[in-house]
Coordinates of C-alpha atoms and ligand atoms in Angstrom, one line a residue:
X1 CA 191.0 233.5 177.3
X2 CA 193.3 236.5 177.3
X3 CA 191.8 239.9 176.7
X4 CA 192.8 241.3 173.3
X5 CA 194.5 244.7 173.1
X6 CA 192.1 247.0 171.5
X7 CA 192.4 250.6 172.7
X8 CA 195.7 252.4 172.3
X9 CA 195.9 255.8 173.9
X10 CA 198.7 258.2 173.0
X11 CA 199.2 261.2 175.3
X12 CA 200.8 264.2 173.6
X13 CA 200.5 265.8 170.2
X14 CA 204.1 266.8 169.4
X15 CA 206.2 265.1 166.7
X16 CA 206.5 262.0 168.9
X17 CA 202.7 261.6 169.4
X18 CA 201.7 262.1 165.8
X19 CA 204.5 260.1 164.2
X20 CA 203.7 257.2 166.6
X21 CA 200.0 257.6 165.8
X22 CA 200.6 257.7 162.1
X23 CA 202.9 254.6 162.0
X24 CA 200.5 252.5 164.2
X25 CA 197.4 253.7 162.4
X26 CA 198.7 253.0 158.9
X27 CA 200.3 249.7 159.8
X28 CA 197.2 248.4 161.5
X29 CA 194.7 249.9 159.0
X30 CA 192.9 251.5 161.9
X31 CA 190.4 253.4 159.7
X32 CA 188.8 250.2 158.5
X33 CA 189.8 247.9 161.4
X34 CA 187.4 247.7 164.3
X35 CA 189.8 245.5 166.2
X36 CA 192.1 248.5 167.0
X37 CA 191.4 252.0 168.1
X38 CA 193.9 254.8 168.5
X39 CA 193.1 257.9 170.4
X40 CA 195.5 260.8 170.7
X41 CA 195.0 263.0 173.8
X42 CA 196.6 266.4 173.8
X43 CA 196.4 269.2 176.4
X44 CA 195.0 272.4 175.1
X45 CA 197.2 274.2 177.7
X46 CA 200.6 272.8 177.1
X47 CA 202.5 273.8 174.0
X48 CA 204.7 271.4 172.1
X49 CA 208.4 272.0 172.3
X50 CA 208.4 273.6 168.8
X51 CA 212.0 272.8 167.9
X52 CA 213.6 269.8 166.2
X53 CA 214.1 270.7 162.6
X54 CA 216.8 268.2 161.4
X55 CA 215.8 264.7 160.4
X56 CA 217.5 261.5 159.1
X57 CA 216.9 259.8 155.7
X58 CA 214.7 257.3 157.6
X59 CA 212.1 260.0 157.6
X60 CA 211.5 259.4 153.9
X61 CA 210.6 255.8 154.6
X62 CA 208.4 256.8 157.5
X63 CA 206.5 259.4 155.5
X64 CA 206.0 256.9 152.7
X65 CA 205.0 254.2 155.1
X66 CA 202.2 256.4 156.5
X67 CA 201.0 257.4 153.0
X68 CA 202.1 261.0 152.9
X69 CA 202.8 262.8 149.6
X70 CA 206.3 264.1 149.7
X71 CA 205.4 267.2 147.7
X72 CA 202.5 268.1 150.1
X73 CA 204.8 267.5 153.0
X74 CA 207.5 269.8 151.7
X75 CA 205.0 272.6 150.9
X76 CA 203.1 272.3 154.1
X77 CA 206.0 271.9 156.5
X78 CA 208.3 274.6 155.0
X79 CA 210.7 271.7 154.4
X80 CA 214.0 271.6 152.6
X81 CA 216.5 268.9 151.7
X82 CA 219.4 267.9 153.9
X83 CA 222.3 265.8 152.8
X84 CA 224.8 266.1 155.5
X85 CA 226.1 267.9 158.6
X86 CA 229.0 270.2 158.2
X87 CA 231.1 270.7 161.3
X88 CA 233.1 273.9 161.5
X89 CA 235.7 274.8 164.1
X90 CA 235.4 271.5 166.1
X91 CA 239.0 270.4 165.7
X92 CA 241.0 273.5 166.3
X93 CA 238.7 276.5 165.7
X94 CA 240.9 277.8 162.9
X95 CA 239.5 279.3 159.7
X96 CA 239.9 276.2 157.5
X97 CA 238.7 273.8 160.2
X98 CA 235.7 271.9 158.9
X99 CA 234.5 268.5 157.8
X100 CA 231.4 266.8 156.5
X101 CA 229.4 263.9 157.8
X102 CA 227.3 263.1 154.7
X103 CA 224.4 260.7 154.4
X104 CA 226.1 258.5 151.8
X105 CA 228.7 255.9 153.0
X106 CA 232.2 256.1 151.7
X107 CA 232.5 254.7 148.1
X108 CA 232.4 250.8 148.1
X109 CA 232.0 250.8 151.9
X110 CA 232.4 247.3 153.4
X111 CA 234.1 246.0 150.2
X112 CA 237.1 248.2 149.8
X113 CA 239.0 250.2 152.5
X114 CA 239.7 253.7 151.2
X115 CA 241.4 254.8 154.4
X116 CA 245.1 254.0 153.4
X117 CA 244.5 255.6 149.9
X118 CA 243.2 258.7 151.5
X119 CA 246.1 258.8 154.0
X120 CA 248.5 258.7 151.1
X121 CA 247.0 262.0 149.8
X122 CA 248.5 263.9 152.7
X123 CA 247.3 266.1 155.6
X124 CA 245.4 268.6 153.4
X125 CA 243.0 266.0 151.9
X126 CA 239.8 265.8 154.0
X127 CA 238.5 262.3 154.4
X128 CA 234.8 262.9 153.5
X129 CA 235.7 265.0 150.5
X130 CA 237.8 262.2 149.0
X131 CA 235.6 259.2 149.8
X132 CA 232.1 260.7 149.1
X133 CA 230.7 262.9 146.3
X134 CA 228.2 264.4 148.7
X135 CA 230.3 267.1 150.4
X136 CA 230.9 268.7 147.0
X137 CA 227.2 268.8 146.3
X138 CA 226.7 270.6 149.7
X139 CA 229.6 273.0 149.1
X140 CA 227.8 274.0 145.8
X141 CA 224.4 274.2 147.4
X142 CA 223.0 271.4 145.1
X143 CA 219.8 269.5 145.7
X144 CA 220.0 265.7 146.2
X145 CA 217.7 265.0 143.2
X146 CA 216.3 266.3 140.0
X147 CA 212.9 267.8 139.2
X148 CA 212.0 264.5 137.4
X149 CA 213.1 262.3 140.2
X150 CA 209.9 260.7 141.8
X151 CA 208.8 261.5 145.3
X152 CA 211.0 259.9 148.0
X153 CA 213.5 258.6 145.4
X154 CA 217.1 260.1 145.6
X155 CA 220.1 260.7 143.4
X156 CA 222.1 261.4 146.6
X157 CA 220.8 260.1 149.9
X158 CA 218.9 262.8 151.8
X159 CA 216.7 263.8 154.7
X160 CA 214.8 267.0 155.5
X161 CA 214.9 270.2 157.5
X162 CA 211.4 271.2 158.5
X163 CA 209.3 273.5 160.7
X164 CA 208.5 271.5 163.8
X165 CA 205.2 273.2 164.5
X166 CA 204.0 272.9 160.9
X167 CA 205.1 269.3 160.9
X168 CA 202.9 268.5 163.9
X169 CA 199.9 270.2 162.3
X170 CA 200.5 268.4 159.0
X171 CA 200.8 265.0 160.7
X172 CA 197.7 265.7 162.8
X173 CA 195.6 266.4 159.7
X174 CA 196.9 263.3 157.9
X175 CA 196.4 261.0 160.9
X176 CA 192.9 262.2 161.7
X177 CA 191.5 262.8 158.2
X178 CA 193.1 259.9 156.4
X179 CA 194.2 257.3 158.9
X180 CA 191.3 257.2 161.3
X181 CA 193.1 258.4 164.5
X182 CA 190.7 259.9 167.0
X183 CA 191.8 263.3 168.4
X184 CA 190.8 264.3 171.9
X185 CA 191.9 267.7 173.2
X186 CA 192.1 267.2 177.0
X187 CA 194.5 267.9 179.8
X188 CA 195.5 264.8 181.8
X189 CA 195.2 265.6 185.4
X190 CA 195.3 262.2 187.0
X191 CA 195.9 258.5 186.4
X192 CA 193.4 255.7 187.3
X193 CA 195.2 252.4 188.0
X194 CA 194.2 248.8 188.0
X195 CA 195.0 246.7 191.0
X196 CA 198.0 245.2 189.3
X197 CA 199.5 248.6 188.7
X198 CA 198.6 248.9 185.0
X199 CA 197.1 252.2 183.9
X200 CA 193.4 251.9 183.5
X201 CA 192.6 255.4 182.4
X202 CA 193.5 259.1 182.2
X203 CA 191.5 261.6 184.2
X204 CA 190.7 264.8 182.3
X205 CA 188.2 267.6 182.9
X206 CA 187.3 267.8 179.2
X207 CA 186.5 264.2 178.5
X208 CA 186.2 262.4 181.9
X209 CA 188.2 259.2 182.2
X210 CA 189.8 258.0 179.0
X211 CA 190.3 254.3 179.3
X212 CA 192.8 252.2 177.3
X213 CA 194.8 248.9 177.1
X214 CA 198.1 250.4 176.0
X215 CA 199.2 254.0 176.9
X216 CA 202.0 255.7 174.9
X217 CA 203.6 258.6 176.8
X218 CA 204.5 261.3 174.4
X219 CA 204.1 264.2 176.9
X220 CA 207.6 265.7 176.2
X221 CA 210.0 266.6 179.0
X222 CA 207.2 266.2 181.6
X223 CA 207.1 262.4 181.0
X224 CA 203.7 262.4 182.7
X225 CA 203.1 258.7 182.7
X226 CA 206.5 257.0 182.8
X227 CA 208.2 259.5 185.1
X228 CA 205.6 261.3 187.1
X229 CA 203.2 258.4 187.6
X230 CA 205.6 255.4 187.6
X231 CA 208.6 257.3 188.9
X232 CA 211.0 255.8 186.4
X233 CA 214.2 257.9 186.7
X234 CA 216.6 259.2 184.2
X235 CA 220.0 257.6 183.4
X236 CA 221.8 260.9 183.4
X237 CA 224.7 261.4 181.1
X238 CA 225.8 264.9 182.0
X239 CA 229.1 263.5 183.1
X240 CA 229.8 262.6 179.5
X241 CA 227.9 265.2 177.5
X242 CA 228.0 268.6 179.2
X243 CA 225.6 270.7 177.1
X244 CA 222.5 271.4 179.3
X245 CA 220.9 274.5 177.8
X246 CA 219.8 275.6 174.3
X247 CA 219.0 279.1 173.0
X248 CA 216.8 278.8 169.9
X249 CA 216.0 281.6 167.4
X250 CA 214.5 282.0 164.0
X251 CA 215.8 284.6 161.5
X252 CA 214.6 285.5 158.0
X253 CA 217.1 285.4 155.1
X254 CA 218.7 288.8 154.3
X255 CA 217.3 288.2 150.7
X256 CA 214.4 285.8 150.2
X257 CA 216.2 284.3 147.3
X258 CA 219.4 283.5 149.2
X259 CA 220.6 279.9 148.7
X260 CA 219.3 277.3 151.0
X261 CA 222.1 275.1 152.5
X262 CA 221.5 271.4 151.9
X263 CA 223.3 270.5 155.1
X264 CA 223.0 271.3 158.8
X265 CA 225.8 273.6 159.8
X266 CA 227.2 272.9 163.3
X267 CA 229.8 275.5 164.4
X268 CA 231.8 275.0 167.5
X269 CA 232.0 277.8 170.1
X270 CA 233.7 278.2 173.5
X271 CA 231.2 276.3 175.5
X272 CA 229.2 274.2 172.9
X273 CA 228.1 274.6 169.4
X274 CA 225.6 276.5 167.2
X275 CA 223.2 274.8 164.8
X276 CA 222.1 276.6 161.6
X277 CA 219.3 275.1 159.5
X278 CA 218.0 276.5 156.3
X279 CA 214.3 276.3 155.6
X280 CA 212.8 277.9 152.4
X281 CA 211.5 281.0 154.2
X282 CA 213.8 281.3 157.3
X283 CA 216.8 279.9 159.1
X284 CA 216.5 278.1 162.5
X285 CA 219.6 278.9 164.6
X286 CA 220.5 277.9 168.1
X287 CA 223.4 277.6 170.6
X288 CA 223.7 274.5 172.7
X289 CA 226.0 275.0 175.6
X290 CA 227.2 273.9 179.0
X291 CA 226.0 276.3 181.7
X292 CA 228.9 275.2 183.8
X293 CA 231.3 276.7 181.2
X294 CA 229.5 279.9 180.2
X295 CA 226.8 282.3 181.6
X296 CA 223.5 282.5 179.9
X297 CA 224.2 286.2 179.1
X298 CA 227.5 285.3 177.5
X299 CA 225.8 282.5 175.6
X300 CA 223.2 284.9 174.3
X301 CA 225.9 287.2 173.1
X302 CA 227.7 284.3 171.4
X303 CA 224.6 283.5 169.5
X304 CA 223.8 287.0 168.5
X305 CA 227.4 287.6 167.4
X306 CA 227.1 284.4 165.2
X307 CA 223.9 285.7 163.7
X308 CA 225.4 289.1 162.9
X309 CA 228.5 287.5 161.3
X310 CA 226.3 285.2 159.2
X311 CA 224.4 288.1 157.7
X312 CA 221.2 288.1 159.7
X313 CA 219.5 291.5 159.5
X314 CA 217.3 291.2 162.5
X315 CA 218.3 290.5 166.1
X316 CA 215.7 288.0 167.6
X317 CA 215.3 287.4 171.3
X318 CA 216.3 283.7 171.6
X319 CA 214.2 281.3 173.6
X320 CA 216.0 279.4 176.4
X321 CA 215.4 275.7 176.8
X322 CA 216.8 273.7 179.7
X323 CA 218.1 270.2 178.8
X324 CA 218.7 267.4 181.3
X325 CA 220.8 265.0 179.2
X326 CA 219.8 261.5 179.8
X327 CA 217.3 258.7 179.0
X328 CA 214.9 256.7 181.1
X329 CA 216.2 253.6 182.8
X330 CA 213.2 251.7 181.5
X331 CA 211.1 252.9 178.5
X332 CA 208.3 250.4 178.6
X333 CA 206.8 249.7 182.0
X334 CA 203.7 247.6 182.6
X335 CA 201.2 248.9 179.9
X336 CA 202.9 252.2 179.3
X337 CA 205.7 253.0 176.9
X338 CA 207.4 256.4 176.4
X339 CA 208.4 257.8 173.0
X340 CA 210.1 261.1 172.3
X341 CA 211.3 263.5 174.9
X342 CA 209.4 261.7 177.6
X343 CA 211.8 258.7 177.0
X344 CA 214.9 261.0 177.1
X345 CA 216.9 263.6 175.3
X346 CA 220.6 264.1 175.2
X347 CA 221.2 267.1 172.9
X348 CA 220.5 268.1 169.3
X349 CA 223.9 267.1 167.8
X350 CA 223.4 264.7 164.9
X351 CA 219.6 265.1 165.2
X352 CA 219.0 261.6 166.5
X353 CA 215.8 262.3 168.5
X354 CA 213.2 262.2 165.6
X355 CA 215.0 259.1 164.2
X356 CA 214.7 257.4 167.6
X357 CA 211.0 258.3 167.7
X358 CA 210.6 256.6 164.3
X359 CA 212.5 253.5 165.5
X360 CA 210.4 253.3 168.7
X361 CA 207.1 253.7 166.9
X362 CA 208.1 251.1 164.3
X363 CA 209.1 248.6 166.9
X364 CA 205.9 249.1 168.9
X365 CA 203.9 248.7 165.7
X366 CA 205.8 245.6 164.4
X367 CA 205.7 243.9 167.8
X368 CA 202.3 245.2 168.9
X369 CA 201.2 242.6 171.5
X370 CA 197.9 241.0 170.7
X371 CA 197.0 240.9 174.4
X372 CA 198.3 241.9 177.9
X373 CA 199.9 238.6 178.6
X374 CA 202.4 239.0 175.8
X375 CA 203.1 242.7 176.6
X376 CA 205.8 242.0 179.2
X377 CA 207.9 240.0 176.7
X378 CA 207.6 242.8 174.1
X379 CA 208.4 245.4 176.8
X380 CA 211.6 243.5 177.9
X381 CA 212.8 243.3 174.3
X382 CA 212.0 246.9 173.6
X383 CA 213.9 248.0 176.7
X384 CA 217.0 246.0 175.8
X385 CA 217.0 247.4 172.3
X386 CA 216.6 251.0 173.3
X387 CA 219.0 250.9 176.2
X388 CA 221.6 249.7 173.6
X389 CA 220.6 252.4 171.2
X390 CA 220.8 255.3 173.7
X391 CA 224.2 254.0 174.8
X392 CA 225.5 254.1 171.2
X393 CA 224.0 257.6 170.7
X394 CA 225.9 258.8 173.7
X395 CA 229.2 257.2 172.4
X396 CA 228.8 258.7 169.0
X397 CA 228.0 262.2 170.2
X398 CA 230.9 262.1 172.6
X399 CA 233.3 261.2 169.7
X400 CA 232.6 264.7 168.3
X401 CA 233.9 266.3 171.5
X402 CA 236.5 263.9 172.8
X403 CA 239.0 264.4 169.9
X404 CA 238.9 268.2 169.7
X405 CA 242.2 270.1 170.2
X406 CA 240.4 273.3 171.2
X407 CA 241.8 275.1 174.2
X408 CA 238.7 276.4 176.0
X409 CA 237.8 274.7 179.3
X410 CA 234.7 273.1 177.9
X411 CA 236.7 271.3 175.3
X412 CA 239.6 270.5 177.6
X413 CA 237.0 268.9 180.0
X414 CA 235.5 267.0 177.1
X415 CA 238.9 265.3 176.5
X416 CA 239.2 264.1 180.1
X417 CA 239.5 260.3 180.1
X418 CA 236.9 259.8 182.9
X419 CA 234.3 261.6 180.7
X420 CA 234.7 259.1 177.8
X421 CA 232.6 256.0 178.0
X422 CA 234.6 252.7 178.4
X423 CA 233.2 251.2 175.2
X424 CA 234.2 254.3 173.1
X425 CA 237.7 254.4 174.7
X426 CA 238.3 250.8 173.8
X427 CA 237.2 251.3 170.2
X428 CA 239.5 254.4 169.9
X429 CA 242.4 252.1 170.9
X430 CA 241.3 249.6 168.2
X431 CA 240.9 252.2 165.6
X432 CA 244.5 253.2 165.9
X433 CA 245.2 250.0 164.0
X434 CA 242.2 249.6 161.8
X435 CA 239.2 251.7 160.6
X436 CA 235.8 251.4 162.2
X437 CA 234.0 248.5 160.6
X438 CA 230.8 246.5 160.7
X439 CA 231.9 244.2 163.6
X440 CA 232.2 247.1 165.9
X441 CA 228.4 247.7 165.6
X442 CA 226.7 244.4 165.5
X443 CA 223.0 245.4 165.8
X444 CA 221.0 244.9 162.7
X445 CA 219.6 248.5 162.9
X446 CA 222.5 250.5 164.4
X447 CA 221.6 254.1 164.9
X448 CA 225.1 255.2 163.8
X449 CA 226.9 252.7 161.4
X450 CA 230.6 252.3 161.1
X451 CA 230.6 254.7 158.1
X452 CA 229.4 257.5 160.4
X453 CA 232.2 256.8 162.8
X454 CA 234.8 257.0 160.0
X455 CA 233.5 260.4 158.9
X456 CA 233.7 261.9 162.4
X457 CA 236.8 260.1 163.5
X458 CA 238.9 261.2 160.5
X459 CA 237.1 264.5 160.2
X460 CA 238.3 265.3 163.7
X461 CA 241.9 264.6 162.7
X462 CA 242.3 261.1 164.1
X463 CA 245.1 259.4 162.2
X464 CA 245.6 255.6 162.5
X465 CA 249.0 254.1 162.8
X466 CA 250.4 252.3 159.8
X467 CA 249.2 248.7 160.0
X468 CA 251.9 246.2 161.0
X469 CA 250.2 243.6 158.8
X470 CA 248.1 244.0 155.6
X471 CA 244.4 244.3 156.2
X472 CA 242.1 242.0 154.2
X473 CA 240.2 244.9 152.7
X474 CA 243.3 246.7 151.5
X475 CA 243.5 246.6 147.8
X476 CA 245.4 249.6 146.5
X477 CA 244.1 249.3 143.0
X478 CA 240.5 249.0 144.1
X479 CA 241.0 252.0 146.4
X480 CA 242.5 254.1 143.6
X481 CA 239.5 253.2 141.4
X482 CA 237.2 254.1 144.4
X483 CA 238.6 257.6 144.8
X484 CA 238.4 258.1 141.0
X485 CA 234.8 257.1 141.0
X486 CA 234.0 259.6 143.8
X487 CA 235.6 262.4 141.8
X488 CA 233.8 261.4 138.5
X489 CA 230.4 261.1 140.3
X490 CA 230.8 264.5 141.9
X491 CA 231.5 266.1 138.6
X492 CA 228.6 264.4 136.9
X493 CA 226.1 265.2 139.7
X494 CA 227.3 268.8 139.9
X495 CA 226.5 269.2 136.3
X496 CA 223.1 267.6 136.5
X497 CA 221.6 268.6 139.8
X498 CA 219.7 271.9 140.4
X499 CA 220.4 274.3 143.2
X500 CA 218.7 273.3 146.5
X501 CA 216.4 276.4 146.5
X502 CA 215.5 275.9 142.8
X503 CA 214.3 272.3 143.4
X504 CA 212.4 273.3 146.6
X505 CA 210.6 276.1 144.8
X506 CA 209.7 273.7 142.0
X507 CA 208.3 271.2 144.5
X508 CA 206.3 273.8 146.3
X509 CA 204.7 275.1 143.1
X510 CA 204.6 272.1 140.8
X511 CA 205.3 269.0 142.9
X512 CA 207.5 266.0 142.2
X513 CA 206.3 263.0 140.0
X514 CA 204.4 260.5 142.1
X515 CA 205.2 256.8 141.7
Ligands
LIG1 C1 216.9 272.6 171.5 C2 216.4 271.4 170.8 C3 216.8 271.1 169.5 C4 216.3 269.9 168.9 N1 216.7 269.6 167.6 C5 216.4 268.4 167.1 C6 216.8 268.1 165.8 O1 217.4 268.9 165.0 N2 216.4 266.9 165.3 C7 215.7 266.0 166.0 O2 215.5 264.9 165.6 N3 215.3 266.3 167.3 C8 215.6 267.5 167.8 N4 215.1 267.8 169.0 C9 214.2 266.9 169.7 C10 212.8 267.1 169.1 O3 212.4 268.5 169.3 C11 211.8 266.2 169.8 O4 212.3 264.9 169.9 C12 210.5 266.2 169.1 O5 210.0 267.5 168.9 C13 209.4 265.4 169.8 O6 209.0 266.1 171.0 P1 207.8 265.4 171.8 O7 206.7 265.1 170.9 O8 208.4 264.2 172.5 O9 207.4 266.5 172.9 P2 206.6 267.9 172.7 O10 206.7 268.5 171.4 O11 207.0 268.7 173.9 O12 205.1 267.5 172.9 C14 204.5 267.2 174.2 C15 203.0 267.0 174.0 O13 202.5 266.5 175.3 C16 201.3 267.2 175.6 N5 201.1 267.2 177.0 C17 202.0 267.6 178.0 N6 201.4 267.5 179.2 C18 200.1 267.0 179.0 C19 199.0 266.7 179.8 N7 199.0 266.8 181.1 N8 197.9 266.2 179.2 C20 197.8 266.1 177.9 N9 198.8 266.4 177.0 C21 199.9 266.8 177.6 C22 201.5 268.6 175.0 O14 200.3 269.3 174.8 C23 202.2 268.3 173.7 O15 201.3 268.1 172.7 C24 215.5 269.0 169.6 C25 215.2 269.3 170.9 C26 215.6 270.5 171.5 C27 215.2 270.8 172.9

């Protein structure tokens, strides 16, 4: 008889550890289920990374899945609504240079091709503004829903901006108080192994040896189990994505009633880009850059200059975080799987890290092996899936850089053919003749769908060549109606949706209707 898998030990209490604990505990009803036990071990001496404020719409499903109230979450985590990313200065750096990557797909996506109709509007017409109503909502600082829209439901697809430290505390309370996760503050100093190489237990001064059947490594950049214990190396991608340092700062609004942007603002600079995220009580701002293309002092000055120009009234001392862009060659090895920064991190562009944590935790939970014998099969499938996903993340992030016409060395180097992954280069060839479509991304749960590629591709100024033969999806009349629908929807929503700050204040004081 095989031994059933009973004890799951998660090491690390950052967003990765608590999201994984929450998903596993709620899916497997751990509070009332004696067959599974989840213990989260967290060092009292090692702080969480404390950044990571942008999420994807998938976070709504995740929070609902683990039984969180959206109103409580928004109030406790200083959260706001996010509908898009707005990229400024990436194409040329000129004043008018910007485009949106919204969370809603182009109107009628997959049924009608709006690209030829948009091209006919001329150079000045921005793709996203024509094919989606959402950029206009962002430009006008509108919320993605009304005060009467129930929790997690949307008028316009949305995600959140949040305070990473508060998010960890909130998840911890929910997991421990409501879902039955056991919390063990203890610093892991050593690993005890079985003869076959599986991890038997974690050695800690506070709680002795903590034994388990499955160990989930959520120890952040230190990757204590997967890297330090098992020696699984990184697949480094710094030859493709050059940013290797971040400077992070928090600044108050000049006026506490200033509007809260309902998008992440990403502004290109000489050696990287600056993120700007609006929470209800402060902004989170940071410069991600390549240290081969600028000095840390210059980078600091670039960030402070941005803050001054954007109206900040205080000058914070930014915190420097070294990045080592890459992902583990294997994520699940023996009875240990890494989730979060311990599995890898490339850079914050497009905020894919928390989404990948959600996907990892969901796959571990859905495929949770009932015993050790089946674990190797699950592990192989997990590794294949996530190797594919990391590859697609790298491709998609590179797309933002590879098409830029900016003149600084960082951007020139980013256009070098040998820095562009083969798969992306091939797709760029193909997209000269037809738009990105579903067949280019065949996975059932692609991290970035074809719609996202269209937004960035055309936002960055890529213009396809006129097709030599008609495309099946080209229906000029349907496309004309599509563009008309976008304009009408934008007008209707602008008239009916509150300002982002207004809705957030309402949620914080009165809550949203619960379903
Ligand atoms: C600059 C920057 C910006 C980012 N922006 C975004 C973003 O906008 N969107 C997004 O999705 N992601 C973003 N990320 C990524 C995001 O921050 C992380 O994916 C997320 O916070 C998860 O971190 P973690 O839980 O893996 O690690 P951490 O938060 O570092 O947690 C590690 C945990 O391990 C514990 N630990 C470590 N060593 C031991 C030990 N020996 N014994 C016991 N416990 C131990 C620590 O105590 C801690 O609890 C960003 C990252 C960076 C660096």
